[in-house]
Amino acid sequence: MQRITVVSGDGHFGGAIDNYKPYIDPAYRDRLDDLASEDAGNLAFTGMQRNSMLVPGVYEKERLAIATDLGDDVAKRLAVQDDQGISGEILLVGTDHTQPFFTVTNRVYPSDVRDAGVRAYHRWVADVISEGDGRLFPVGYAGEIQDMDESIAELQWMAEHGFVSVFLPGYVTDTRAPIYDRYYDPFWTAVADLGLVVNLHVGWGMPQGAITNLFDMALAADSKALDIDGFDLENFGSQVMEMMDANNEGSPFALDVGPRQGVWQLMISGVFDRHPTLKLMMTELRADWVPATLAFLDQQFAKHPHDLELTPSEYFYRNCALTPTSPHRVEVQMRHEIGVDHFLFGADIPHPESTWPHTREWIRHAFASVPEEDTRKILGGNAIRFYNLDSAHLDEIAAKIGPTVEEVYGGIDVDQQYLDNWHNRAGYLKPVEQINTDKLAELVDADFAQLGNR
């Protein structure tokens, strides 16, 4: 029986606060108690998300009850992988629980506290994934990069302990150097030499505090901003962006564009010329915008004097790939326009917008008319190649739990209730995004003015 190897390029990991106590520098151990209210906000928020999306017989609270455990209980995580037909997962920080000080979902913390949290998180993850049967591949966090030698030593430690990727610096905005500064060149060199992948995840470039402010609103007795009975995920996202944009003037994050701006900033500043083997993965940034955006960027770059070696499209297809979480039907249909060799599947477990607990059905519907060769690339082959994973081991796992070819192409109908719920959760049936060319032109012009001489 032929099976398909599925590797999710977008999973999330992270433990309860007490998990980090044995790993954090003793000087910062008491600060973990400061996270209690944040943790309550995170748990309340994800509970609101799931409750707003419940559908009897389709998306039920009883089946989702283990979601909070999937960030740190490896046995439960592997059981869910087996159930969903997933051989392995790329694991980024961020679950139902808050994280130790360093992400955009935290309140505002000093840089030394953030770095202590990063180191604790890395060491906890390394211990936990050792029980993961070679199926869990974590993404590290770049940290504050105040001391380049220390940061490179941390990268080396990560590469030696099972990490396959590291977040793009600047995930949390503050006064550090922007990503296009030459200060980071030793960092890029080390990442490339160690075989790590740089990960640009949704939320990059946001300040600490913006999201927790909305969590506070959700928990306030007199607030209707996040009504548990009428929660709207898109409205929440819009509120986050508006609050961030209003309070973060000068940030690399631009309203309506978001972290995508970081991609062409790396191009304009010559990072990919100086480090041609550097790999950049865009996770949870969707994929349908890519063809039109690259074509427009090619035109815009041609209008500016520069000595760059390649066009944006050429940089993209040499150095980059995408993992759109819970892929939309239209994205799968556009796979060749996007780049079938640069498109990864992301299940986004355990987030409310994930394919879980319907990953097998999601795949069956989204890939029903896709040639098997393309399906195998998107569902697993591209992740294995881009992250340099152990294909033999993952194929061995897939031979036991992966979806069969007959399961994917058997012509079994998916009930409309499922499709409606997937759309509610993750926009599954959305049409192609229409890019804002006026905004893109404005940002590219400003970036060339700022970065063109670097």
Coordinates of C-alpha atoms in Angstrom, one line a residue:
M1 CA 0.0 0.0 0.0
Q2 CA 1.6 3.3 -1.1
R3 CA 1.6 6.1 1.4
I4 CA 2.5 9.8 1.2
T5 CA 5.1 11.3 3.5
V6 CA 3.6 14.4 5.2
V7 CA 5.9 16.9 7.0
S8 CA 4.2 20.0 8.4
G9 CA 6.4 23.0 8.0
D10 CA 4.3 24.9 10.6
G11 CA 3.8 23.4 14.1
H12 CA 4.0 25.2 17.4
F13 CA 5.7 24.2 20.6
G14 CA 6.2 25.7 24.1
G15 CA 5.5 24.7 27.7
A16 CA 3.8 25.9 30.8
I17 CA 5.6 28.5 32.8
D18 CA 6.9 26.0 35.4
N19 CA 8.6 23.9 32.7
Y20 CA 11.3 26.6 32.3
K21 CA 12.3 26.9 36.0
P22 CA 15.0 24.3 35.9
Y23 CA 16.5 25.8 32.7
I24 CA 16.5 29.6 33.3
D25 CA 19.4 31.5 34.9
P26 CA 18.7 31.6 38.7
A27 CA 19.0 35.4 38.6
Y28 CA 15.8 35.5 36.5
R29 CA 13.9 32.5 38.0
D30 CA 11.6 34.7 40.1
R31 CA 10.7 36.7 37.0
L32 CA 8.8 33.7 35.7
D33 CA 6.1 34.5 38.2
D34 CA 5.5 37.7 36.3
L35 CA 4.1 35.6 33.4
A36 CA 1.0 34.3 35.3
S37 CA -1.4 37.0 34.0
E38 CA 0.0 36.7 30.5
D39 CA -0.6 33.0 30.6
A40 CA -4.2 33.5 31.7
G41 CA -4.7 35.9 28.8
N42 CA -3.2 33.5 26.2
L43 CA -5.3 30.6 27.5
A44 CA -8.4 32.7 27.6
F45 CA -7.8 34.0 24.0
T46 CA -7.2 30.6 22.5
G47 CA -10.3 29.3 24.4
M48 CA -12.4 32.1 22.9
Q49 CA -11.1 31.3 19.4
R50 CA -11.9 27.6 19.6
N51 CA -15.3 28.2 21.3
S52 CA -16.3 30.6 18.6
M53 CA -15.6 28.0 15.9
L54 CA -17.2 24.9 17.5
V55 CA -19.6 22.9 15.3
P56 CA -21.3 19.8 16.6
G57 CA -20.0 16.7 14.9
V58 CA -17.2 18.6 13.1
Y59 CA -15.1 20.7 15.5
E60 CA -15.9 19.7 19.1
K61 CA -14.6 20.8 22.4
E62 CA -14.2 17.3 23.7
R63 CA -11.8 16.3 21.0
L64 CA -9.9 19.6 21.2
A65 CA -9.4 19.3 25.0
I66 CA -5.8 18.2 24.6
A67 CA -4.8 21.3 22.6
T68 CA -3.1 22.9 25.6
D69 CA -1.0 19.8 26.2
L70 CA 0.3 19.5 22.7
G71 CA 3.0 22.2 23.3
D72 CA 4.9 20.1 25.7
D73 CA 3.6 16.5 26.0
V74 CA 5.6 14.6 23.4
A75 CA 3.6 11.4 23.7
K76 CA 0.3 13.2 23.0
R77 CA 2.0 15.1 20.2
L78 CA 3.2 12.0 18.5
A79 CA -0.2 10.4 18.9
V80 CA -1.8 13.4 17.2
Q81 CA 0.8 13.2 14.4
D82 CA -0.1 9.5 13.9
D83 CA -3.8 10.2 13.9
Q84 CA -3.4 13.1 11.3
G85 CA -1.0 11.2 9.1
I86 CA 2.0 13.5 9.8
S87 CA 5.5 12.0 9.9
G88 CA 7.3 15.1 11.2
E89 CA 6.9 18.7 12.1
I90 CA 8.9 21.9 12.0
L91 CA 8.2 23.4 15.5
L92 CA 8.1 27.2 16.0
V93 CA 7.6 28.9 19.4
G94 CA 4.0 29.7 20.3
T95 CA 1.2 27.6 21.8
D96 CA -1.8 28.2 24.1
H97 CA 0.6 29.1 26.9
T98 CA 2.7 32.3 27.0
Q99 CA 6.4 32.1 26.4
P100 CA 9.3 33.1 28.7
F101 CA 9.6 36.9 28.0
F102 CA 10.8 37.1 24.4
T103 CA 7.9 37.0 22.0
V104 CA 5.4 39.5 20.6
T105 CA 2.7 37.9 22.8
N106 CA 4.6 38.9 26.0
R107 CA 4.4 42.2 27.8
V108 CA 7.4 44.5 27.5
Y109 CA 10.6 43.1 29.1
P110 CA 14.2 44.3 29.1
S111 CA 16.6 42.7 26.6
D112 CA 18.5 40.8 29.3
V113 CA 15.3 39.2 30.6
R114 CA 14.3 38.3 27.0
D115 CA 17.7 36.6 26.4
A116 CA 17.5 34.6 29.6
G117 CA 14.1 33.4 28.4
V118 CA 15.4 32.5 25.0
R119 CA 18.2 30.4 26.5
A120 CA 15.8 28.6 28.8
Y121 CA 13.4 27.9 26.0
H122 CA 16.1 26.4 23.8
R123 CA 17.5 24.1 26.5
W124 CA 14.0 22.9 27.5
V125 CA 13.1 22.2 23.9
A126 CA 16.3 20.3 23.3
D127 CA 15.5 18.0 26.2
V128 CA 11.9 17.5 25.2
I129 CA 12.5 16.7 21.5
S130 CA 15.0 14.0 22.5
E131 CA 11.9 11.9 23.2
G132 CA 10.4 12.7 19.8
D133 CA 11.6 9.7 17.7
G134 CA 13.3 12.0 15.2
R135 CA 10.0 13.5 14.2
L136 CA 10.2 17.0 15.9
F137 CA 12.4 19.7 14.4
P138 CA 12.6 22.9 16.4
V139 CA 13.1 26.5 15.2
G140 CA 15.3 28.5 17.5
Y141 CA 15.0 32.2 18.4
A142 CA 17.6 34.7 17.3
G143 CA 17.5 36.6 20.6
E144 CA 18.7 40.2 21.1
I145 CA 22.1 39.7 19.3
Q146 CA 23.8 42.3 21.5
D147 CA 27.0 40.3 21.6
M148 CA 27.7 38.7 18.2
D149 CA 30.1 36.1 19.5
E150 CA 27.6 34.9 22.1
S151 CA 24.8 34.8 19.5
I152 CA 26.9 32.7 17.1
A153 CA 27.8 30.4 19.9
E154 CA 24.1 30.0 20.6
L155 CA 23.5 29.2 16.9
Q156 CA 26.3 26.5 17.1
W157 CA 24.6 25.1 20.2
M158 CA 21.3 24.9 18.5
A159 CA 22.7 23.2 15.4
E160 CA 24.3 20.6 17.7
H161 CA 21.0 19.9 19.5
G162 CA 18.5 19.2 16.8
F163 CA 17.4 22.7 15.7
V164 CA 17.0 23.1 12.0
S165 CA 16.1 26.8 11.8
V166 CA 16.2 30.1 13.6
F167 CA 13.8 33.1 13.6
L168 CA 14.7 36.1 11.5
P169 CA 16.3 38.7 13.9
G170 CA 14.0 41.6 14.9
Y171 CA 10.9 39.5 15.6
V172 CA 10.3 41.9 18.5
T173 CA 10.9 45.5 17.6
D174 CA 13.0 47.8 19.8
T175 CA 16.2 49.8 19.3
R176 CA 18.4 47.1 17.9
A177 CA 19.9 47.4 14.4
P178 CA 17.5 46.8 11.6
I179 CA 17.9 43.5 9.7
Y180 CA 19.5 45.1 6.7
D181 CA 22.4 46.5 8.8
R182 CA 25.9 45.0 8.0
Y183 CA 26.2 44.3 11.7
Y184 CA 24.4 41.0 11.1
D185 CA 26.7 39.7 8.4
P186 CA 28.6 37.3 10.8
F187 CA 25.2 36.0 11.9
W188 CA 24.1 35.3 8.3
T189 CA 27.4 33.6 7.6
A190 CA 27.1 31.4 10.7
V191 CA 23.5 30.4 9.9
A192 CA 24.4 29.4 6.4
D193 CA 27.6 27.6 7.4
L194 CA 25.7 25.6 10.0
G195 CA 22.9 24.6 7.6
L196 CA 20.2 26.4 9.5
V197 CA 17.2 28.0 7.8
V198 CA 16.1 31.6 8.6
N199 CA 12.4 31.6 9.5
L200 CA 10.3 34.7 8.8
H201 CA 7.1 34.0 10.7
V202 CA 3.9 36.1 10.8
G203 CA 4.1 38.7 13.6
W204 CA 7.7 39.6 12.8
G205 CA 8.4 43.3 13.4
M206 CA 5.8 43.8 16.0
P207 CA 6.4 45.4 19.4
Q208 CA 5.9 43.6 22.7
G209 CA 2.7 44.7 24.5
A210 CA 0.4 45.2 21.6
I211 CA -1.2 41.8 21.7
T212 CA -1.2 41.6 25.5
N213 CA -3.1 44.9 25.6
L214 CA -5.9 43.2 23.6
F215 CA -5.7 40.1 25.8
D216 CA -6.3 42.5 28.8
M217 CA -9.3 43.9 26.9
A218 CA -10.6 40.4 26.5
L219 CA -10.4 39.7 30.2
A220 CA -11.8 43.0 31.3
A221 CA -15.4 42.7 32.6
D222 CA -16.5 45.8 30.7
S223 CA -14.9 45.0 27.3
K224 CA -16.7 43.7 24.3
A225 CA -13.6 43.7 22.1
L226 CA -13.2 39.9 22.2
D227 CA -16.7 38.7 23.1
I228 CA -16.4 34.9 23.6
D229 CA -19.8 34.4 22.0
G230 CA -19.0 36.5 18.9
F231 CA -15.3 36.2 18.5
D232 CA -14.0 37.2 15.1
L233 CA -10.5 36.2 14.3
E234 CA -10.0 38.5 11.4
N235 CA -11.4 41.4 13.4
F236 CA -8.9 40.6 16.2
G237 CA -6.0 40.5 13.7
S238 CA -7.1 43.9 12.3
Q239 CA -7.1 45.3 15.8
V240 CA -3.7 44.0 16.5
M241 CA -2.3 45.5 13.3
E242 CA -4.0 48.9 13.9
M243 CA -2.8 49.1 17.4
M244 CA 0.7 48.0 16.4
D245 CA 0.8 50.5 13.5
A246 CA -0.4 53.4 15.7
N247 CA 2.2 52.7 18.4
N248 CA 5.2 51.6 16.4
E249 CA 6.1 54.4 14.0
G250 CA 9.3 53.6 12.2
S251 CA 8.9 49.8 12.6
P252 CA 9.8 47.6 9.6
F253 CA 6.3 46.2 9.8
A254 CA 3.9 48.0 7.5
L255 CA 0.1 47.8 7.7
D256 CA -1.4 45.7 4.9
V257 CA 2.0 44.3 4.1
G258 CA 3.3 43.0 7.4
P259 CA 6.5 40.8 7.6
R260 CA 6.7 40.4 3.8
Q261 CA 8.6 43.7 3.7
G262 CA 11.5 42.0 5.4
V263 CA 11.9 39.8 2.3
W264 CA 12.7 42.6 -0.1
Q265 CA 14.7 44.5 2.5
L266 CA 17.1 41.5 2.6
M267 CA 17.2 41.6 -1.2
I268 CA 17.7 45.4 -1.5
S269 CA 20.4 45.5 1.1
G270 CA 22.5 42.8 -0.6
V271 CA 22.2 40.1 2.1
F272 CA 21.5 37.4 -0.5
D273 CA 24.4 38.6 -2.7
R274 CA 26.9 38.4 0.2
H275 CA 25.4 35.2 1.5
P276 CA 24.1 33.3 -1.6
T277 CA 23.5 30.0 0.3
L278 CA 21.3 31.6 3.0
K279 CA 17.9 30.0 3.1
L280 CA 14.7 32.0 4.0
M281 CA 11.4 30.3 4.9
M282 CA 8.3 32.4 5.1
T283 CA 5.9 30.7 7.5
E284 CA 2.2 31.6 7.9
L285 CA 2.5 34.5 5.5
R286 CA 0.1 32.8 3.0
A287 CA 1.3 32.2 -0.6
D288 CA -1.3 33.5 -3.1
W289 CA 0.3 36.9 -3.0
V290 CA 3.6 35.7 -4.3
P291 CA 3.2 35.7 -8.2
A292 CA 1.7 39.2 -8.4
T293 CA 4.1 40.6 -5.8
L294 CA 7.2 39.2 -7.4
A295 CA 6.2 40.5 -10.8
F296 CA 5.6 43.9 -9.3
L297 CA 8.8 43.9 -7.4
D298 CA 10.8 43.0 -10.5
Q299 CA 9.3 46.1 -12.2
Q300 CA 10.0 48.3 -9.1
F301 CA 13.6 47.2 -8.7
A302 CA 14.2 47.9 -12.4
K303 CA 13.3 51.5 -11.8
H304 CA 16.0 52.1 -9.2
P305 CA 19.8 52.2 -9.7
H306 CA 21.5 49.4 -7.9
D307 CA 24.2 46.8 -8.3
L308 CA 22.2 43.8 -7.1
E309 CA 23.1 40.5 -8.8
L310 CA 19.6 39.1 -9.3
T311 CA 16.0 40.2 -9.7
P312 CA 13.5 39.7 -6.8
S313 CA 12.0 36.7 -8.5
E314 CA 15.5 35.2 -9.0
Y315 CA 16.4 35.7 -5.3
F316 CA 13.1 34.3 -4.3
Y317 CA 13.5 31.1 -6.2
R318 CA 17.1 30.6 -5.3
N319 CA 16.9 31.4 -1.6
C320 CA 13.3 31.2 -0.4
A321 CA 10.3 29.0 0.2
L322 CA 6.9 29.4 1.8
T323 CA 4.7 27.5 4.3
P324 CA 1.2 28.8 4.2
T325 CA -0.6 27.5 7.3
S326 CA -3.7 25.4 6.6
P327 CA -3.3 25.9 2.8
H328 CA -6.2 27.6 1.1
R329 CA -7.8 25.7 -1.8
V330 CA -6.8 28.5 -4.3
E331 CA -3.2 28.3 -3.1
V332 CA -2.9 24.7 -4.0
Q333 CA -4.6 25.5 -7.4
M334 CA -1.9 28.2 -7.9
R335 CA 1.0 25.9 -7.0
H336 CA 2.9 26.3 -10.3
E337 CA 2.5 30.1 -10.3
I338 CA 3.7 30.2 -6.7
G339 CA 6.5 27.7 -7.4
V340 CA 5.6 24.0 -6.7
D341 CA 9.2 23.3 -5.5
H342 CA 9.0 26.2 -3.0
F343 CA 5.6 25.5 -1.4
L344 CA 5.3 23.6 1.9
F345 CA 2.3 22.2 3.7
G346 CA 1.7 23.6 7.2
A347 CA -0.8 22.0 9.6
D348 CA -0.3 24.7 12.3
I349 CA -1.0 22.3 15.2
P350 CA -2.3 23.1 17.9
H351 CA -3.6 26.6 16.8
P352 CA -7.3 27.0 16.3
E353 CA -6.8 27.8 12.6
S354 CA -4.9 24.5 12.1
T355 CA -5.8 21.6 9.9
W356 CA -6.1 19.5 13.1
P357 CA -8.2 17.5 13.7
H358 CA -9.1 17.2 10.0
T359 CA -5.7 17.0 8.3
R360 CA -6.5 13.9 6.3
E361 CA -9.8 15.4 5.1
W362 CA -8.1 18.7 4.4
I363 CA -5.5 17.1 2.2
R364 CA -8.1 14.9 0.5
H365 CA -10.1 17.9 -0.5
A366 CA -7.3 20.4 -1.3
F367 CA -5.2 17.9 -3.3
A368 CA -8.0 15.8 -5.0
S369 CA -7.1 17.0 -8.5
V370 CA -3.4 17.5 -8.0
P371 CA -0.9 15.1 -9.7
E372 CA 0.7 12.8 -7.2
E373 CA 4.2 14.1 -7.9
D374 CA 3.1 17.7 -7.0
T375 CA 1.2 16.4 -3.9
R376 CA 4.3 14.5 -2.6
K377 CA 6.5 17.6 -3.0
I378 CA 4.2 20.0 -1.2
L379 CA 3.1 17.7 1.6
G380 CA 6.6 16.5 2.5
G381 CA 9.3 16.4 -0.1
N382 CA 10.0 20.2 -0.2
A383 CA 10.2 20.4 3.6
I384 CA 12.7 17.5 3.7
R385 CA 14.8 19.1 1.0
F386 CA 14.7 22.7 2.3
Y387 CA 15.4 21.8 5.9
N388 CA 17.7 18.8 5.1
L389 CA 15.8 16.3 7.1
D390 CA 16.3 12.6 7.3
S391 CA 14.1 11.4 4.4
A392 CA 14.6 7.7 5.1
H393 CA 13.4 7.9 8.7
L394 CA 10.4 10.1 7.8
D395 CA 9.4 7.8 4.9
E396 CA 9.7 4.8 7.4
I397 CA 7.2 6.6 9.7
A398 CA 5.0 7.4 6.8
A399 CA 4.9 3.8 5.7
K400 CA 3.0 3.1 9.0
I401 CA 0.8 6.2 9.5
G402 CA 0.9 8.4 6.3
P403 CA -2.2 8.9 4.2
T404 CA -2.5 6.3 1.4
V405 CA -2.6 7.3 -2.2
E406 CA -6.1 5.8 -2.3
E407 CA -7.1 7.9 0.7
V408 CA -6.1 11.1 -1.0
Y409 CA -7.4 10.3 -4.5
G410 CA -10.3 8.0 -3.6
G411 CA -13.0 10.5 -4.6
I412 CA -14.6 10.6 -1.1
D413 CA -16.7 13.7 -0.7
V414 CA -16.0 16.1 2.2
D415 CA -19.1 17.4 3.9
Q416 CA -19.9 21.1 3.3
Q417 CA -20.0 21.5 7.1
Y418 CA -16.3 20.8 7.2
L419 CA -15.5 23.2 4.4
D420 CA -17.5 25.9 6.1
N421 CA -15.7 25.3 9.4
W422 CA -12.3 25.3 7.7
H423 CA -13.1 28.6 6.1
N424 CA -14.3 30.0 9.4
R425 CA -11.1 28.8 11.0
A426 CA -8.5 29.5 8.4
G427 CA -10.0 31.2 5.3
Y428 CA -9.9 27.9 3.3
L429 CA -12.3 29.1 0.6
K430 CA -10.9 32.7 0.2
P431 CA -10.2 34.0 -3.3
V432 CA -6.8 35.1 -4.4
E433 CA -5.4 38.1 -2.5
Q434 CA -5.3 41.3 -4.5
I435 CA -2.1 43.1 -3.7
N436 CA -2.0 46.8 -2.9
T437 CA 0.5 48.0 -5.6
D438 CA 0.3 51.7 -4.4
K439 CA 1.4 50.7 -1.0
L440 CA 4.1 48.3 -2.3
A441 CA 5.5 51.0 -4.5
E442 CA 5.6 53.5 -1.7
L443 CA 7.4 51.0 0.6
V444 CA 9.9 49.8 -2.1
D445 CA 10.8 53.4 -3.0
A446 CA 11.4 54.3 0.7
D447 CA 13.5 51.2 1.2
F448 CA 15.7 51.9 -1.8
A449 CA 16.2 55.4 -0.5
Q450 CA 17.2 54.0 2.9
L451 CA 19.1 50.9 1.9
G452 CA 20.4 51.5 -1.6
N453 CA 23.9 52.4 -0.5
R454 CA 24.4 49.5 1.9

